[in-house]
GROMACS .gro file of C-alpha atoms in nm:
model
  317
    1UNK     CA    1  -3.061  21.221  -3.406
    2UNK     CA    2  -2.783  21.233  -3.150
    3UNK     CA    3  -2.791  21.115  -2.829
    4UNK     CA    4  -2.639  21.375  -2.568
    5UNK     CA    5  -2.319  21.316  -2.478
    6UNK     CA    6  -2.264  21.228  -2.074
    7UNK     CA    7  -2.105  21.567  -1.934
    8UNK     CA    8  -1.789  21.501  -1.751
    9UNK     CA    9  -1.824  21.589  -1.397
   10UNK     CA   10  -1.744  21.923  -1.237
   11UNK     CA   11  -1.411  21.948  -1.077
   12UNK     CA   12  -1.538  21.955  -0.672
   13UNK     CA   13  -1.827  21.791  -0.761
   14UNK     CA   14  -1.784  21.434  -0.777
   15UNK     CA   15  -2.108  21.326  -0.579
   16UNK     CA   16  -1.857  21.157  -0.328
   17UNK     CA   17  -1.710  20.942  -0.571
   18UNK     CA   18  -1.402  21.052  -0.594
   19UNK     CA   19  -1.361  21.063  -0.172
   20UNK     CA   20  -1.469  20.713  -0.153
   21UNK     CA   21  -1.224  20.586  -0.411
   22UNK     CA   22  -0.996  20.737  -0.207
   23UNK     CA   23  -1.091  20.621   0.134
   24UNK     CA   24  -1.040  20.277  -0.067
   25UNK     CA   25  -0.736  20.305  -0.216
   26UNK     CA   26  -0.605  20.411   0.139
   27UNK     CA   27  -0.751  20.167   0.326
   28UNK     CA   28  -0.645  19.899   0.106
   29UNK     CA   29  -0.272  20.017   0.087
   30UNK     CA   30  -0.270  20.032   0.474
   31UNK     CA   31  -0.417  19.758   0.602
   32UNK     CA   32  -0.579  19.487   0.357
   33UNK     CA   33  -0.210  19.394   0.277
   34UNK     CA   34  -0.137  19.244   0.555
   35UNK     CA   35   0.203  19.118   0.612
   36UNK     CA   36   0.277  19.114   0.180
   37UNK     CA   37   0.337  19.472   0.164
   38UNK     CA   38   0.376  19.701   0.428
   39UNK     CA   39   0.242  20.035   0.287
   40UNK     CA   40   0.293  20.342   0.454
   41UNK     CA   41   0.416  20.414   0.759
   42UNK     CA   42   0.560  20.658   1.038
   43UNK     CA   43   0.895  20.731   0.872
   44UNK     CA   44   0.988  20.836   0.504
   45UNK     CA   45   1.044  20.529   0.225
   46UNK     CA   46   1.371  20.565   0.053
   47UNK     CA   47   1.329  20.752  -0.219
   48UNK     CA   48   1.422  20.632  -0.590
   49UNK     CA   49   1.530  20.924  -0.739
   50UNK     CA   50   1.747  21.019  -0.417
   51UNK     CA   51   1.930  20.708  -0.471
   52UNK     CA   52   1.975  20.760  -0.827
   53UNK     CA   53   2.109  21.089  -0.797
   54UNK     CA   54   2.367  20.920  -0.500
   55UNK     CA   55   2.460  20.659  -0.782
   56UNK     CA   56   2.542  20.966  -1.019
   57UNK     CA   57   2.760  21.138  -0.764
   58UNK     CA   58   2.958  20.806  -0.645
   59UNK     CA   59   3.027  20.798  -1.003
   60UNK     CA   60   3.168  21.135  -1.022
   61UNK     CA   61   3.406  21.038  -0.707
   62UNK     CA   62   3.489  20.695  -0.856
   63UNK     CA   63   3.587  20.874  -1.210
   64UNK     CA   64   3.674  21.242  -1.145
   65UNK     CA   65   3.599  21.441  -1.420
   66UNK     CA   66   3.418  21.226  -1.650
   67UNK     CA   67   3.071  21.241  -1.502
   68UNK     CA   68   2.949  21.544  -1.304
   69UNK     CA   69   3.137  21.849  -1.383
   70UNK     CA   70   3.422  21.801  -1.645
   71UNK     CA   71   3.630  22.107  -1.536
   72UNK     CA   72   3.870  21.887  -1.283
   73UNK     CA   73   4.212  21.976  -1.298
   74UNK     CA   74   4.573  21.787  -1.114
   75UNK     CA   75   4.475  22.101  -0.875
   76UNK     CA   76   4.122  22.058  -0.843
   77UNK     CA   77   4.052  21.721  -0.795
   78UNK     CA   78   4.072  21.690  -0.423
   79UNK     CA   79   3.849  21.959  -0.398
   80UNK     CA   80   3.624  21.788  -0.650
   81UNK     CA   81   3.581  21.459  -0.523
   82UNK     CA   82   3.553  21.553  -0.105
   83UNK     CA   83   3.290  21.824  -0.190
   84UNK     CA   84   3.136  21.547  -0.412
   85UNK     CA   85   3.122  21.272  -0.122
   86UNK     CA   86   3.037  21.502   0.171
   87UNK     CA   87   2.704  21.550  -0.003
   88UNK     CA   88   2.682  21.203  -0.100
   89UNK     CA   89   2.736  21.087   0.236
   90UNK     CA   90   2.477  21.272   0.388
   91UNK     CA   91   2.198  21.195   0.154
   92UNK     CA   92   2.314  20.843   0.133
   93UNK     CA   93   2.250  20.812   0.516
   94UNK     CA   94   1.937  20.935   0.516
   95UNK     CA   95   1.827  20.707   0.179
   96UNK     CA   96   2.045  20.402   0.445
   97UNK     CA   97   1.817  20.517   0.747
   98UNK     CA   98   1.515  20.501   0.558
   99UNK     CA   99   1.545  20.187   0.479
  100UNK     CA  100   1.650  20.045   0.819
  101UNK     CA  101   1.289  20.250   0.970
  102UNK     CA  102   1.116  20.008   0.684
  103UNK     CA  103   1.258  19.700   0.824
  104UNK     CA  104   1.127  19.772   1.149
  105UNK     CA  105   0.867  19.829   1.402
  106UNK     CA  106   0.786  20.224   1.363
  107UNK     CA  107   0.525  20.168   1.706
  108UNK     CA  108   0.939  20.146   1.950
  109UNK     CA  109   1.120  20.448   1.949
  110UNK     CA  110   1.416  20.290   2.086
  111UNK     CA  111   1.439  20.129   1.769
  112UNK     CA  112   1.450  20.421   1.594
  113UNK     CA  113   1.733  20.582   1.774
  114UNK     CA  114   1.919  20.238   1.708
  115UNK     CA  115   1.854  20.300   1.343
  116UNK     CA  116   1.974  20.627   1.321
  117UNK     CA  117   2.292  20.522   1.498
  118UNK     CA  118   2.312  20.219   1.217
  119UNK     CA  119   2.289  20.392   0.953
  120UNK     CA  120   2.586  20.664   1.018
  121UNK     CA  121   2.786  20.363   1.112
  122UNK     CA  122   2.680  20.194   0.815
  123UNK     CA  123   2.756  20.479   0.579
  124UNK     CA  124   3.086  20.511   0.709
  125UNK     CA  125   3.183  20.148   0.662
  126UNK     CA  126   3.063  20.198   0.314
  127UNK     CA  127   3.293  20.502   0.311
  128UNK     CA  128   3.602  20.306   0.337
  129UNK     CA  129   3.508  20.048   0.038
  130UNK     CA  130   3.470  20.332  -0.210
  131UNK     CA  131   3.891  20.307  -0.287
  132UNK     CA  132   3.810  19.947  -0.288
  133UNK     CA  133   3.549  19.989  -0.540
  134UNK     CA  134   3.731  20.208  -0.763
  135UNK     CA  135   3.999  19.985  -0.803
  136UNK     CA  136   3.804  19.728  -0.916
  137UNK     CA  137   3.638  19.973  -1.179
  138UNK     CA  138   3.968  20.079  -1.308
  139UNK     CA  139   4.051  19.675  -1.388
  140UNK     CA  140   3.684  19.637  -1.502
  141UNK     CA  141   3.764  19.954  -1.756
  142UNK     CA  142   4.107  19.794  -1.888
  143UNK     CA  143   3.927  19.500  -1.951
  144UNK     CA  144   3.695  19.648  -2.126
  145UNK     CA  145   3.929  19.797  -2.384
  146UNK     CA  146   4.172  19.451  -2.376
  147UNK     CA  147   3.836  19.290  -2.477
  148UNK     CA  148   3.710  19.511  -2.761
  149UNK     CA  149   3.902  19.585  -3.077
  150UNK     CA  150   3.647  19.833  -3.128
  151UNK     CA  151   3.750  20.033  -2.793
  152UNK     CA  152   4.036  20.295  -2.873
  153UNK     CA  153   4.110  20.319  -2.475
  154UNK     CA  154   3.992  20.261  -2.134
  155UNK     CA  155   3.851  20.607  -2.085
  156UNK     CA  156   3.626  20.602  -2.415
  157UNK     CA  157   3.523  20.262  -2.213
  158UNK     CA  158   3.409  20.444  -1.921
  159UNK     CA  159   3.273  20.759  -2.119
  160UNK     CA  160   3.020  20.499  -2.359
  161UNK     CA  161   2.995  20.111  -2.260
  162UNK     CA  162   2.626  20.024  -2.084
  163UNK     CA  163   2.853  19.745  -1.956
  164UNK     CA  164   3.059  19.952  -1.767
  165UNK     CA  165   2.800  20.160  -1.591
  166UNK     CA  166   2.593  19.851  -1.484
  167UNK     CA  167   2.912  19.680  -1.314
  168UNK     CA  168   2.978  20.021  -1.147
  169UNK     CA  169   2.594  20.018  -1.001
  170UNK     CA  170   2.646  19.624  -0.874
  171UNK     CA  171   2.998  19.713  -0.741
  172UNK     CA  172   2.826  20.017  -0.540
  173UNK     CA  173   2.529  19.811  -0.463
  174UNK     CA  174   2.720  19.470  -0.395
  175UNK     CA  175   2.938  19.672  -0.115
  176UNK     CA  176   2.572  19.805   0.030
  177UNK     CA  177   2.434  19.460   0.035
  178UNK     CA  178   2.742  19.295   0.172
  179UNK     CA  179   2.715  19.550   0.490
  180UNK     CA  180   2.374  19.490   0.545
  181UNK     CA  181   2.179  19.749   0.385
  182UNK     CA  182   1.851  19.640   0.272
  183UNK     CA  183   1.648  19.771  -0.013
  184UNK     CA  184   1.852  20.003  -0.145
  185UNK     CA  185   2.106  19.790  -0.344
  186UNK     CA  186   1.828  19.617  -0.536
  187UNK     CA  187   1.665  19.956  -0.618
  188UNK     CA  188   2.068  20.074  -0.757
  189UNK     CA  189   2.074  19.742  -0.948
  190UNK     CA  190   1.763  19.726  -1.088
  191UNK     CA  191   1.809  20.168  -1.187
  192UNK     CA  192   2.090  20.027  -1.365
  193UNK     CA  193   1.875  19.775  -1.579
  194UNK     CA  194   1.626  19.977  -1.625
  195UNK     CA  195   1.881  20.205  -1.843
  196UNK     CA  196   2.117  19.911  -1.957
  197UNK     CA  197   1.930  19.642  -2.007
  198UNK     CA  198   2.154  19.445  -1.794
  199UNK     CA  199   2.007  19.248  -1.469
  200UNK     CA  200   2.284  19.205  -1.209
  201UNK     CA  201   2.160  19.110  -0.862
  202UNK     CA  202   2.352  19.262  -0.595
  203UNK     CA  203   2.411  18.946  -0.419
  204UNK     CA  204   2.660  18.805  -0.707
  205UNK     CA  205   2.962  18.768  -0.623
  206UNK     CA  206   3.199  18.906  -0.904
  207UNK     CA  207   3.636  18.881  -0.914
  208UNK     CA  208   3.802  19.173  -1.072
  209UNK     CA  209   3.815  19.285  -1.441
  210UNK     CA  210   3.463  19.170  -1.589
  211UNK     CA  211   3.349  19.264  -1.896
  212UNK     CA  212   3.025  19.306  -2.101
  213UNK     CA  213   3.050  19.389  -2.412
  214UNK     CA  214   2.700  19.503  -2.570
  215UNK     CA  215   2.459  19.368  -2.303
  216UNK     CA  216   2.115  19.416  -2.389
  217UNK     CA  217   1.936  19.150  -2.240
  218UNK     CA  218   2.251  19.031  -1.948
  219UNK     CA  219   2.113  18.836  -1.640
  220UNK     CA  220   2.343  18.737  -1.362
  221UNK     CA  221   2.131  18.628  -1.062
  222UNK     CA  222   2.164  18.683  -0.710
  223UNK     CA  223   2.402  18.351  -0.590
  224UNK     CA  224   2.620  18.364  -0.904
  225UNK     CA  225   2.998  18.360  -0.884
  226UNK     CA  226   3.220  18.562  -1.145
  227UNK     CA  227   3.582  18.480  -1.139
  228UNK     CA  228   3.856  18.721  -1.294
  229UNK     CA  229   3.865  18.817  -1.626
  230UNK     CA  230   3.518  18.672  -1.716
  231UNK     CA  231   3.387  18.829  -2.085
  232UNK     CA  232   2.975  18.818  -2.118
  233UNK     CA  233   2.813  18.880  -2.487
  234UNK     CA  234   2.443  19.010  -2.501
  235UNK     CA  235   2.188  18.830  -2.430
  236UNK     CA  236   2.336  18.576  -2.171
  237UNK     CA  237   2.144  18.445  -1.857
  238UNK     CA  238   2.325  18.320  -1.580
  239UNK     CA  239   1.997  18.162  -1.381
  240UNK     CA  240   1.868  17.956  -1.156
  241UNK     CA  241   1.641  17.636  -1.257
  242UNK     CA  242   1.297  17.595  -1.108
  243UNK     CA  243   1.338  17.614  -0.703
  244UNK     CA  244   1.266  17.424  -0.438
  245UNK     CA  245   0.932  17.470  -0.220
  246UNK     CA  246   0.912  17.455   0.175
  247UNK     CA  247   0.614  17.176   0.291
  248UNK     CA  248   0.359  17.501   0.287
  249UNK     CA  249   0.412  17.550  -0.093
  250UNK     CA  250   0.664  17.876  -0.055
  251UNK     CA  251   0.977  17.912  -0.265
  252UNK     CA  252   1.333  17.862  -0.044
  253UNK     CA  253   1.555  18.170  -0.008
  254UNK     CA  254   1.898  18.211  -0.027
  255UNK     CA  255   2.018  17.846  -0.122
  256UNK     CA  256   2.264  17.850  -0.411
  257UNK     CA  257   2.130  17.798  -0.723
  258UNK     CA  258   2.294  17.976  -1.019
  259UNK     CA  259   2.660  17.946  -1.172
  260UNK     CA  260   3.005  17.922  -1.066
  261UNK     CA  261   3.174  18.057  -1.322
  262UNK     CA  262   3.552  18.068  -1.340
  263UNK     CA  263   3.851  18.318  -1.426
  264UNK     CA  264   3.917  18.361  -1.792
  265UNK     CA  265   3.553  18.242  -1.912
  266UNK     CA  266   3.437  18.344  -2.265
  267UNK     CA  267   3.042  18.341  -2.263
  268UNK     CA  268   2.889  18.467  -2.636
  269UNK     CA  269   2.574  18.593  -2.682
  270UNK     CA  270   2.271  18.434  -2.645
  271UNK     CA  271   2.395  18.166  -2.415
  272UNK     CA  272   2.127  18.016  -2.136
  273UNK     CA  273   2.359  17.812  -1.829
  274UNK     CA  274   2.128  17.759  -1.555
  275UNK     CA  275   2.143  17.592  -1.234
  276UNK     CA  276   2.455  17.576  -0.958
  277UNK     CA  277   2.677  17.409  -1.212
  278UNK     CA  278   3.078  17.533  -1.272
  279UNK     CA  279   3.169  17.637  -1.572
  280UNK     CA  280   3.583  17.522  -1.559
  281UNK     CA  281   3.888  17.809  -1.671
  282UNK     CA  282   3.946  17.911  -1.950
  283UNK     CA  283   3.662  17.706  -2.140
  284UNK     CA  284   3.443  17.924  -2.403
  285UNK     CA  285   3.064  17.893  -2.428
  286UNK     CA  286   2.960  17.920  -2.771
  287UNK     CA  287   2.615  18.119  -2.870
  288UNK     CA  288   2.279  18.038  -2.820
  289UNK     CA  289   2.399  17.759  -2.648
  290UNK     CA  290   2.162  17.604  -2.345
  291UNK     CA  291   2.359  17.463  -2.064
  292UNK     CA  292   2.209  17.295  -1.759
  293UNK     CA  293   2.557  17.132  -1.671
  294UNK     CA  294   2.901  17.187  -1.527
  295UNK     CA  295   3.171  17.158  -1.773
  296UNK     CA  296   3.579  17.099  -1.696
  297UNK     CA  297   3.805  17.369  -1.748
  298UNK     CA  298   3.899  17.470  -2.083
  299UNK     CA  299   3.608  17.311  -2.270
  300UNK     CA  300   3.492  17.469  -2.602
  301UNK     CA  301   3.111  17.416  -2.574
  302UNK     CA  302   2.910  17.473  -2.864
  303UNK     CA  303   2.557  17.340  -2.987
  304UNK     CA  304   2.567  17.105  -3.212
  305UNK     CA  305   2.744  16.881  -2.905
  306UNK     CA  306   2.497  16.986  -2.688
  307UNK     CA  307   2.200  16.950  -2.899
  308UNK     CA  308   2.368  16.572  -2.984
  309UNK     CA  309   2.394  16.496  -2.590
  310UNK     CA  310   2.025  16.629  -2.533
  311UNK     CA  311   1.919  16.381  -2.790
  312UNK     CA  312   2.078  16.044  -2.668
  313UNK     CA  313   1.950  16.104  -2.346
  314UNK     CA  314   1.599  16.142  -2.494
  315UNK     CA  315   1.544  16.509  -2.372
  316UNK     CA  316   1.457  16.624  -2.798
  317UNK     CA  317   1.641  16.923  -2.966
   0.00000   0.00000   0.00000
C-alpha cells in the first residue's frame, strides 16, 4: 500500500498562503527593521551590477586596449578612452546619487535636489583623480613584474595577476571613499574579493608600487597603512585585534587599529600581524608567522623567535 502523495498546489491557487507570506516578508523588510536596515525606500538603491560594469569600463580607460575592446590603435585611443568615460561618468553619477538618496531622509525634497547637485560635483572631482589613479597602477604593474621572476613584463602583469585587478578596484574605490561617497566603494572592494580572493578595505591607505603576488586569502583592513614598494604573499592578514566597546556594549568606529606598515616591506605567505603596531623598512616577515607587535626597521622576523618570545612570557606556542 502507498500512501498518496500530497499534490503540489495549483499555480493561482495558494489558499492565501502565498499573499500572506508576502504581506510578511514586506512588512518585515519595511518596517520591523527599524533603524538596522533601512529597506526600501522612495529612490532607487545603487545597483551592484551597475557598479561592476563602471569598474570594468574605468579599467578600460585606466589600460586602453587591454580590457574592453582590444582594437585601440596610437590613432584611436583618444577616441577610445573619452567615449569610454562619458558613459562611465554618467552611470557612475547616477550609481553616486543613489547612494547619497540612501543616506538620507527621502520624506525632504530639498534634500534631494542637494543630492543630485552632490553627486555631479562629486563625480567630477572623481574625474580629475582618474590620471592620478593610473599612475599609480602603472608603478603597481612594474612592481609587479620587478617582484616576480615568473612575470615576463608589466603588461602580462596587468593582462593575468588577481593582484593587480584587486589594487586597481581599492585604488578606484579608495579615491570614492576619500571624496565622500558612501556605499559604493565597499560594494567595488568587496566585487573585487569576491573574484580575487583578496579583502582590501577602501579606507587603507596604500603608497605607490604594491604588490601581491598570488593572493588567495589577502586581508588588509580598513585603517591600515601601506608604504612604497610593500610585497604581500597569499594568505596574509593585516587586522585589527579584538575592539574596544562604548559603555552601551557597541563596538567603536573609526579608531586606528590595524598596521603601519613601511616602504620596502617583504610579508610571505601565511603571515597574521594584527593590531596598530609598525612594521619598520625594509624588515621581512617570514611565513606563517603571528605578529601582535611592532618591530624596528630592517628586522628579519621569523617563527621560531617568535614562538621562543611567546613562550618566556608564558603566552604557550
Amino acid at each position: 500500500y502507498c500512501a498518496p502523495t500530497a499534490r503540489a498546489p495549483t499555480p493561482g491557487r495558494s489558499d492565501g498562503r502565498l499573499a500572506a507570506v508576502v504581506d510578511d516578508l514586506c512588512r518585515h523588510s519595511s518596517s520591523e527593521t527599524g533603524s538596522a536596515l533601512r529597506g526600501p525606500r522612495l529612490a532607487a538603491l545603487p545597483s551592484r551590477d551597475e557598479i561592476a560594469t563602471i569598474v570594468e569600463r574605468l579599467r578600460s580607460v585606466l589600460f586602453p586596449g587591454y580590457f574592453g575592446t582590444s582594437e585601440v590603435s596610437a590613432q584611436s585611443v583618444r577616441f577610445h578612452v573619452g567615449s569610454n568615460l562619458d558613459r562611465v561618468l554618467r552611470d557612475l553619477q547616477e550609481q553616486i546619487l543613489r547612494g547619497f538618496c540612501f543616506t538620507c531622509p527621502q520624506d525632504e525634497p530639498e534634500r534631494c535636489q542637494q543630492c543630485e547637485q552632490r553627486a555631479m560635483d562629486t563625480t567630477h572631482e572623481f574625474l580629475v583623480r582618474l590620471p592620478h589613479i593610473q599612475k599609480l597602477l602603472f608603478k603597481d604593474a612594474i612592481a609587479a613584474y620587478n617582484g616576480d621572476p615568473a612575470a615576463t613584463s608589466p603588461d602580462e602583469a596587468v593582462f593575468c595577476y588577481p593582484g593587480l585587478m584587486a589594487i586597481a578596484s581599492y585604488r578606484i574605490a579608495h579615491q570614492l571613499s576619500l571624496i565622500g561617497v558612501p556605499l559604493i566603494p565597499r560594494m567595488i572592494t568587496e566585487h573585487a574579493h569576491s573574484i580575487t580572493g583578496i579583502d582590501i578595505h577602501p579606507g587603507a591607505t596604500i603608497d605607490e608600487a604594491l604588490f601581491i603576488d598570488h593572493g588567495t586569502g589577502v586581508v588588509v583592513g580598513e585603517t591600515c597603512q601601506i608604504g612604497k614598494q610593500v610585497r604581500i604573499y597569499q594568505g596574509v592578514t593585516l587586522g585589527a585585534k579584538s575592539f574596544p566597546l562604548d559603555e552601551n556594549g557597541n563596538p567603536v568606529k573609526g579608531i586606528p587599529r590595524h598596521p603601519i606598515v613601511e616602504d620596502e616591506v617583504i610579508i610571505y605567505s601565511g603571515a597574521t600581524i594584527l593590531g596598530r603596531v609598525r612594521i619598520g623598512r625594509g624588515s621581512v616577515i617570514g611565513g606563517n608567522v603571528w605578529l601582535t607587535r611592532s618591530v624596528p626597521a630592517g628586522s628579519q622576523i621569523t617563527q621560531i623567535p617568535v614562538r621562543q618570545e611567546a613562550f618566556e612570557n608564558g603566552e604557550g606556542i
